[in-house]
Amino acid sequence: MTLNVLLQAASAVAVNETAVANEPSMNLFEMAMNGGWIMIPLLILSVLAVYIFVERMTVIRKASKYDPAFMNKIKDYINEEKLDAALNLCKENDTPSARMIEKGIQRLGRPMSDVSVAIENVGNLEVSKLEKGLSILATIAGGAPMIGFLGTVAGMIEAFFNMANAGNNIDVQNLAGGIYTAMVTTLAGLVVGIIGYFAYNYLTSLVDKVVRDMEAHSLEFMDILNDPEA
């Protein structure tokens, strides 16, 4: 009796495993193919977003590197009137802050307002370099979901067109293609848009930190010039 129960249980498990193995499945590539031509611009946008993110991360992280002793050395060089050494130190650091200070040192001897304007102009140029490509990333974040919804509308039109032409012989297969296109493109558009959105905000936060550091260093430099001992 016990042996029969065990055999029946084993047989049921084998049947279930066979049924699971025979169930249809879909990988990501097959899903993407069901999205139709709308997936091509979404793929291009996703590759572009990843490229911009990696490229900007490299640039911004390089710009954020800073020698804590940099300003103290600049102050010592200025007090000792070693301007060439101060300029060489700025070139060695090769950061946005260092380039601002370098321009300020080059303007020494002129009115303080001219020095301040020169530093500010260099700072604006450096910020624009850091923000290069971020507008494209923001466009991808907002545009990708819209392209996905375009695919949704196109897929639903296709599904209703097939339904209308099927007459009384409506079959699920007639609707599957359009519905697949609608759902897959919506998903892809949202995924690309979400990635672009978070990447844009993260990079913007990094740029803001670099800008705050630049402002602090420029103010510190102006304080050094205004120091009566300088």
PDB file of C-alpha atoms in Angstrom, residues 27-201:
ATOM      1  CA  ASN A  27      13.679  35.702 -22.930  1.00  0.00           C
ATOM      2  CA  LEU A  28      14.507  39.393 -23.093  1.00  0.00           C
ATOM      3  CA  PHE A  29      15.601  39.246 -26.733  1.00  0.00           C
ATOM      4  CA  GLU A  30      12.349  37.638 -27.838  1.00  0.00           C
ATOM      5  CA  MET A  31      10.405  40.182 -25.793  1.00  0.00           C
ATOM      6  CA  ALA A  32      12.308  43.032 -27.443  1.00  0.00           C
ATOM      7  CA  MET A  33      11.607  41.610 -30.896  1.00  0.00           C
ATOM      8  CA  ASN A  34       7.884  41.676 -30.120  1.00  0.00           C
ATOM      9  CA  GLY A  35       8.164  45.419 -29.522  1.00  0.00           C
ATOM     10  CA  GLY A  36       8.562  46.195 -33.202  1.00  0.00           C
ATOM     11  CA  TRP A  37      10.493  49.058 -34.762  1.00  0.00           C
ATOM     12  CA  ILE A  38       9.862  51.337 -31.772  1.00  0.00           C
ATOM     13  CA  MET A  39      12.491  49.334 -29.898  1.00  0.00           C
ATOM     14  CA  ILE A  40      15.223  50.620 -32.234  1.00  0.00           C
ATOM     15  CA  PRO A  41      15.138  54.276 -31.096  1.00  0.00           C
ATOM     16  CA  LEU A  42      14.695  53.122 -27.497  1.00  0.00           C
ATOM     17  CA  LEU A  43      17.797  50.944 -27.826  1.00  0.00           C
ATOM     18  CA  ILE A  44      19.752  53.870 -29.274  1.00  0.00           C
ATOM     19  CA  LEU A  45      18.600  56.130 -26.432  1.00  0.00           C
ATOM     20  CA  SER A  46      19.551  53.553 -23.806  1.00  0.00           C
ATOM     21  CA  VAL A  47      23.063  53.150 -25.243  1.00  0.00           C
ATOM     22  CA  LEU A  48      23.445  56.939 -25.450  1.00  0.00           C
ATOM     23  CA  ALA A  49      22.277  57.371 -21.846  1.00  0.00           C
ATOM     24  CA  VAL A  50      24.778  54.800 -20.561  1.00  0.00           C
ATOM     25  CA  TYR A  51      27.594  56.387 -22.573  1.00  0.00           C
ATOM     26  CA  ILE A  52      26.835  59.895 -21.288  1.00  0.00           C
ATOM     27  CA  PHE A  53      26.583  58.637 -17.706  1.00  0.00           C
ATOM     28  CA  VAL A  54      29.924  56.815 -17.781  1.00  0.00           C
ATOM     29  CA  GLU A  55      31.708  59.640 -19.633  1.00  0.00           C
ATOM     30  CA  ARG A  56      30.356  62.367 -17.325  1.00  0.00           C
ATOM     31  CA  MET A  57      31.107  60.304 -14.222  1.00  0.00           C
ATOM     32  CA  THR A  58      34.738  60.065 -15.300  1.00  0.00           C
ATOM     33  CA  VAL A  59      35.008  63.809 -15.981  1.00  0.00           C
ATOM     34  CA  ILE A  60      33.197  64.930 -12.823  1.00  0.00           C
ATOM     35  CA  ARG A  61      35.098  62.591 -10.507  1.00  0.00           C
ATOM     36  CA  LYS A  62      38.378  63.857 -11.959  1.00  0.00           C
ATOM     37  CA  ALA A  63      37.211  67.445 -11.398  1.00  0.00           C
ATOM     38  CA  SER A  64      36.228  66.695  -7.792  1.00  0.00           C
ATOM     39  CA  LYS A  65      39.719  65.533  -6.804  1.00  0.00           C
ATOM     40  CA  TYR A  66      41.304  68.185  -4.657  1.00  0.00           C
ATOM     41  CA  ASP A  67      44.484  68.565  -2.632  1.00  0.00           C
ATOM     42  CA  PRO A  68      43.513  69.774   0.877  1.00  0.00           C
ATOM     43  CA  ALA A  69      46.810  71.657   1.138  1.00  0.00           C
ATOM     44  CA  PHE A  70      46.354  73.406  -2.223  1.00  0.00           C
ATOM     45  CA  MET A  71      45.031  76.741  -0.937  1.00  0.00           C
ATOM     46  CA  ASN A  72      47.570  76.857   1.902  1.00  0.00           C
ATOM     47  CA  LYS A  73      50.380  76.452  -0.618  1.00  0.00           C
ATOM     48  CA  ILE A  74      48.860  79.144  -2.836  1.00  0.00           C
ATOM     49  CA  LYS A  75      48.693  81.490   0.129  1.00  0.00           C
ATOM     50  CA  ASP A  76      52.331  80.847   1.023  1.00  0.00           C
ATOM     51  CA  TYR A  77      53.485  81.381  -2.568  1.00  0.00           C
ATOM     52  CA  ILE A  78      51.533  84.640  -2.870  1.00  0.00           C
ATOM     53  CA  ASN A  79      52.841  85.940   0.451  1.00  0.00           C
ATOM     54  CA  GLU A  80      56.375  85.075  -0.657  1.00  0.00           C
ATOM     55  CA  GLU A  81      55.659  86.598  -4.109  1.00  0.00           C
ATOM     56  CA  LYS A  82      56.474  83.312  -5.814  1.00  0.00           C
ATOM     57  CA  LEU A  83      53.815  83.693  -8.505  1.00  0.00           C
ATOM     58  CA  ASP A  84      55.491  81.331 -10.969  1.00  0.00           C
ATOM     59  CA  ALA A  85      55.487  78.566  -8.362  1.00  0.00           C
ATOM     60  CA  ALA A  86      51.806  79.268  -7.661  1.00  0.00           C
ATOM     61  CA  LEU A  87      50.962  79.068 -11.373  1.00  0.00           C
ATOM     62  CA  ASN A  88      52.869  75.786 -11.724  1.00  0.00           C
ATOM     63  CA  LEU A  89      50.995  74.382  -8.741  1.00  0.00           C
ATOM     64  CA  CYS A  90      47.674  75.270 -10.392  1.00  0.00           C
ATOM     65  CA  LYS A  91      48.714  73.563 -13.629  1.00  0.00           C
ATOM     66  CA  GLU A  92      49.803  70.448 -11.734  1.00  0.00           C
ATOM     67  CA  ASN A  93      46.416  70.153  -9.972  1.00  0.00           C
ATOM     68  CA  ASP A  94      44.476  70.505 -13.254  1.00  0.00           C
ATOM     69  CA  THR A  95      41.036  70.943 -11.650  1.00  0.00           C
ATOM     70  CA  PRO A  96      38.322  73.571 -12.235  1.00  0.00           C
ATOM     71  CA  SER A  97      39.223  75.286  -8.958  1.00  0.00           C
ATOM     72  CA  ALA A  98      42.911  75.316  -9.851  1.00  0.00           C
ATOM     73  CA  ARG A  99      42.193  76.848 -13.253  1.00  0.00           C
ATOM     74  CA  MET A 100      40.104  79.567 -11.605  1.00  0.00           C
ATOM     75  CA  ILE A 101      42.893  80.370  -9.158  1.00  0.00           C
ATOM     76  CA  GLU A 102      45.418  80.320 -12.006  1.00  0.00           C
ATOM     77  CA  LYS A 103      43.442  82.966 -13.890  1.00  0.00           C
ATOM     78  CA  GLY A 104      43.189  85.049 -10.730  1.00  0.00           C
ATOM     79  CA  ILE A 105      46.960  84.897 -10.204  1.00  0.00           C
ATOM     80  CA  GLN A 106      47.524  85.956 -13.791  1.00  0.00           C
ATOM     81  CA  ARG A 107      45.399  89.044 -13.126  1.00  0.00           C
ATOM     82  CA  LEU A 108      47.304  90.117 -10.000  1.00  0.00           C
ATOM     83  CA  GLY A 109      48.277  93.774 -10.143  1.00  0.00           C
ATOM     84  CA  ARG A 110      44.962  94.802 -11.626  1.00  0.00           C
ATOM     85  CA  PRO A 111      41.956  96.101  -9.658  1.00  0.00           C
ATOM     86  CA  MET A 112      40.310  93.487  -7.443  1.00  0.00           C
ATOM     87  CA  SER A 113      37.091  93.761  -9.446  1.00  0.00           C
ATOM     88  CA  ASP A 114      38.974  92.652 -12.585  1.00  0.00           C
ATOM     89  CA  VAL A 115      40.455  89.703 -10.731  1.00  0.00           C
ATOM     90  CA  SER A 116      37.022  88.705  -9.409  1.00  0.00           C
ATOM     91  CA  VAL A 117      35.411  88.964 -12.865  1.00  0.00           C
ATOM     92  CA  ALA A 118      38.200  86.904 -14.447  1.00  0.00           C
ATOM     93  CA  ILE A 119      37.762  84.150 -11.847  1.00  0.00           C
ATOM     94  CA  GLU A 120      33.980  84.210 -12.302  1.00  0.00           C
ATOM     95  CA  ASN A 121      34.265  83.918 -16.088  1.00  0.00           C
ATOM     96  CA  VAL A 122      36.571  80.922 -15.833  1.00  0.00           C
ATOM     97  CA  GLY A 123      34.221  79.368 -13.281  1.00  0.00           C
ATOM     98  CA  ASN A 124      31.269  79.715 -15.652  1.00  0.00           C
ATOM     99  CA  LEU A 125      33.230  78.043 -18.437  1.00  0.00           C
ATOM    100  CA  GLU A 126      34.256  75.193 -16.143  1.00  0.00           C
ATOM    101  CA  VAL A 127      30.669  74.621 -15.014  1.00  0.00           C
ATOM    102  CA  SER A 128      29.478  74.502 -18.622  1.00  0.00           C
ATOM    103  CA  LYS A 129      32.129  71.863 -19.340  1.00  0.00           C
ATOM    104  CA  LEU A 130      30.948  69.769 -16.399  1.00  0.00           C
ATOM    105  CA  GLU A 131      27.305  70.017 -17.505  1.00  0.00           C
ATOM    106  CA  LYS A 132      28.045  69.014 -21.081  1.00  0.00           C
ATOM    107  CA  GLY A 133      25.673  66.241 -22.157  1.00  0.00           C
ATOM    108  CA  LEU A 134      23.383  66.502 -19.133  1.00  0.00           C
ATOM    109  CA  SER A 135      20.685  68.217 -21.182  1.00  0.00           C
ATOM    110  CA  ILE A 136      20.715  65.250 -23.569  1.00  0.00           C
ATOM    111  CA  LEU A 137      20.350  62.889 -20.611  1.00  0.00           C
ATOM    112  CA  ALA A 138      17.396  64.926 -19.329  1.00  0.00           C
ATOM    113  CA  THR A 139      15.816  64.758 -22.799  1.00  0.00           C
ATOM    114  CA  ILE A 140      16.219  60.983 -22.833  1.00  0.00           C
ATOM    115  CA  ALA A 141      14.608  60.739 -19.393  1.00  0.00           C
ATOM    116  CA  GLY A 142      11.548  62.624 -20.627  1.00  0.00           C
ATOM    117  CA  GLY A 143      11.461  61.448 -24.225  1.00  0.00           C
ATOM    118  CA  ALA A 144      11.921  57.678 -23.841  1.00  0.00           C
ATOM    119  CA  PRO A 145       8.575  57.105 -22.044  1.00  0.00           C
ATOM    120  CA  MET A 146       6.835  59.193 -24.710  1.00  0.00           C
ATOM    121  CA  ILE A 147       8.352  57.032 -27.453  1.00  0.00           C
ATOM    122  CA  GLY A 148       7.235  53.978 -25.493  1.00  0.00           C
ATOM    123  CA  PHE A 149       3.681  55.342 -25.326  1.00  0.00           C
ATOM    124  CA  LEU A 150       3.850  55.961 -29.058  1.00  0.00           C
ATOM    125  CA  GLY A 151       4.542  52.259 -29.454  1.00  0.00           C
ATOM    126  CA  THR A 152       1.603  51.555 -27.150  1.00  0.00           C
ATOM    127  CA  VAL A 153      -0.758  53.533 -29.372  1.00  0.00           C
ATOM    128  CA  ALA A 154       0.665  51.908 -32.493  1.00  0.00           C
ATOM    129  CA  GLY A 155       0.241  48.444 -30.974  1.00  0.00           C
ATOM    130  CA  MET A 156      -3.352  49.067 -29.932  1.00  0.00           C
ATOM    131  CA  ILE A 157      -4.174  50.413 -33.396  1.00  0.00           C
ATOM    132  CA  GLU A 158      -2.730  47.241 -34.864  1.00  0.00           C
ATOM    133  CA  ALA A 159      -4.749  45.097 -32.463  1.00  0.00           C
ATOM    134  CA  PHE A 160      -8.023  46.882 -33.262  1.00  0.00           C
ATOM    135  CA  PHE A 161      -7.252  46.770 -36.985  1.00  0.00           C
ATOM    136  CA  ASN A 162      -6.789  43.004 -36.817  1.00  0.00           C
ATOM    137  CA  MET A 163      -9.959  42.682 -34.755  1.00  0.00           C
ATOM    138  CA  ALA A 164     -11.955  44.684 -37.277  1.00  0.00           C
ATOM    139  CA  ASN A 165     -10.715  42.622 -40.218  1.00  0.00           C
ATOM    140  CA  ALA A 166     -11.309  39.327 -38.427  1.00  0.00           C
ATOM    141  CA  GLY A 167     -15.097  39.846 -38.475  1.00  0.00           C
ATOM    142  CA  ASN A 168     -16.843  37.176 -36.475  1.00  0.00           C
ATOM    143  CA  ASN A 169     -13.757  34.952 -36.463  1.00  0.00           C
ATOM    144  CA  ILE A 170     -11.872  36.880 -33.798  1.00  0.00           C
ATOM    145  CA  ASP A 171      -8.900  34.928 -32.525  1.00  0.00           C
ATOM    146  CA  VAL A 172      -6.514  35.765 -29.711  1.00  0.00           C
ATOM    147  CA  GLN A 173      -3.641  35.317 -32.138  1.00  0.00           C
ATOM    148  CA  ASN A 174      -5.002  38.195 -34.206  1.00  0.00           C
ATOM    149  CA  LEU A 175      -4.691  40.509 -31.228  1.00  0.00           C
ATOM    150  CA  ALA A 176      -1.494  39.158 -29.685  1.00  0.00           C
ATOM    151  CA  GLY A 177       0.931  40.976 -31.989  1.00  0.00           C
ATOM    152  CA  GLY A 178      -0.503  44.431 -31.377  1.00  0.00           C
ATOM    153  CA  ILE A 179      -0.876  43.895 -27.639  1.00  0.00           C
ATOM    154  CA  TYR A 180       2.695  42.607 -27.397  1.00  0.00           C
ATOM    155  CA  THR A 181       3.915  45.741 -29.170  1.00  0.00           C
ATOM    156  CA  ALA A 182       1.881  47.970 -26.864  1.00  0.00           C
ATOM    157  CA  MET A 183       3.047  46.387 -23.621  1.00  0.00           C
ATOM    158  CA  VAL A 184       6.697  45.814 -24.525  1.00  0.00           C
ATOM    159  CA  THR A 185       7.271  49.332 -25.847  1.00  0.00           C
ATOM    160  CA  THR A 186       5.630  50.822 -22.765  1.00  0.00           C
ATOM    161  CA  LEU A 187       7.891  48.769 -20.508  1.00  0.00           C
ATOM    162  CA  ALA A 188      11.024  49.580 -22.511  1.00  0.00           C
ATOM    163  CA  GLY A 189      10.239  53.295 -22.639  1.00  0.00           C
ATOM    164  CA  LEU A 190       9.674  53.462 -18.898  1.00  0.00           C
ATOM    165  CA  VAL A 191      12.862  51.521 -18.132  1.00  0.00           C
ATOM    166  CA  VAL A 192      15.001  53.785 -20.335  1.00  0.00           C
ATOM    167  CA  GLY A 193      13.290  56.882 -18.944  1.00  0.00           C
ATOM    168  CA  ILE A 194      13.790  55.809 -15.318  1.00  0.00           C
ATOM    169  CA  ILE A 195      17.465  55.033 -15.918  1.00  0.00           C
ATOM    170  CA  GLY A 196      17.959  58.402 -17.610  1.00  0.00           C
ATOM    171  CA  TYR A 197      16.099  60.233 -14.841  1.00  0.00           C
ATOM    172  CA  PHE A 198      18.125  58.779 -11.979  1.00  0.00           C
ATOM    173  CA  ALA A 199      21.401  59.127 -13.918  1.00  0.00           C
ATOM    174  CA  TYR A 200      20.662  62.803 -14.641  1.00  0.00           C
ATOM    175  CA  ASN A 201      19.824  63.637 -11.036  1.00  0.00           C
TER     176      ASN A 201
END
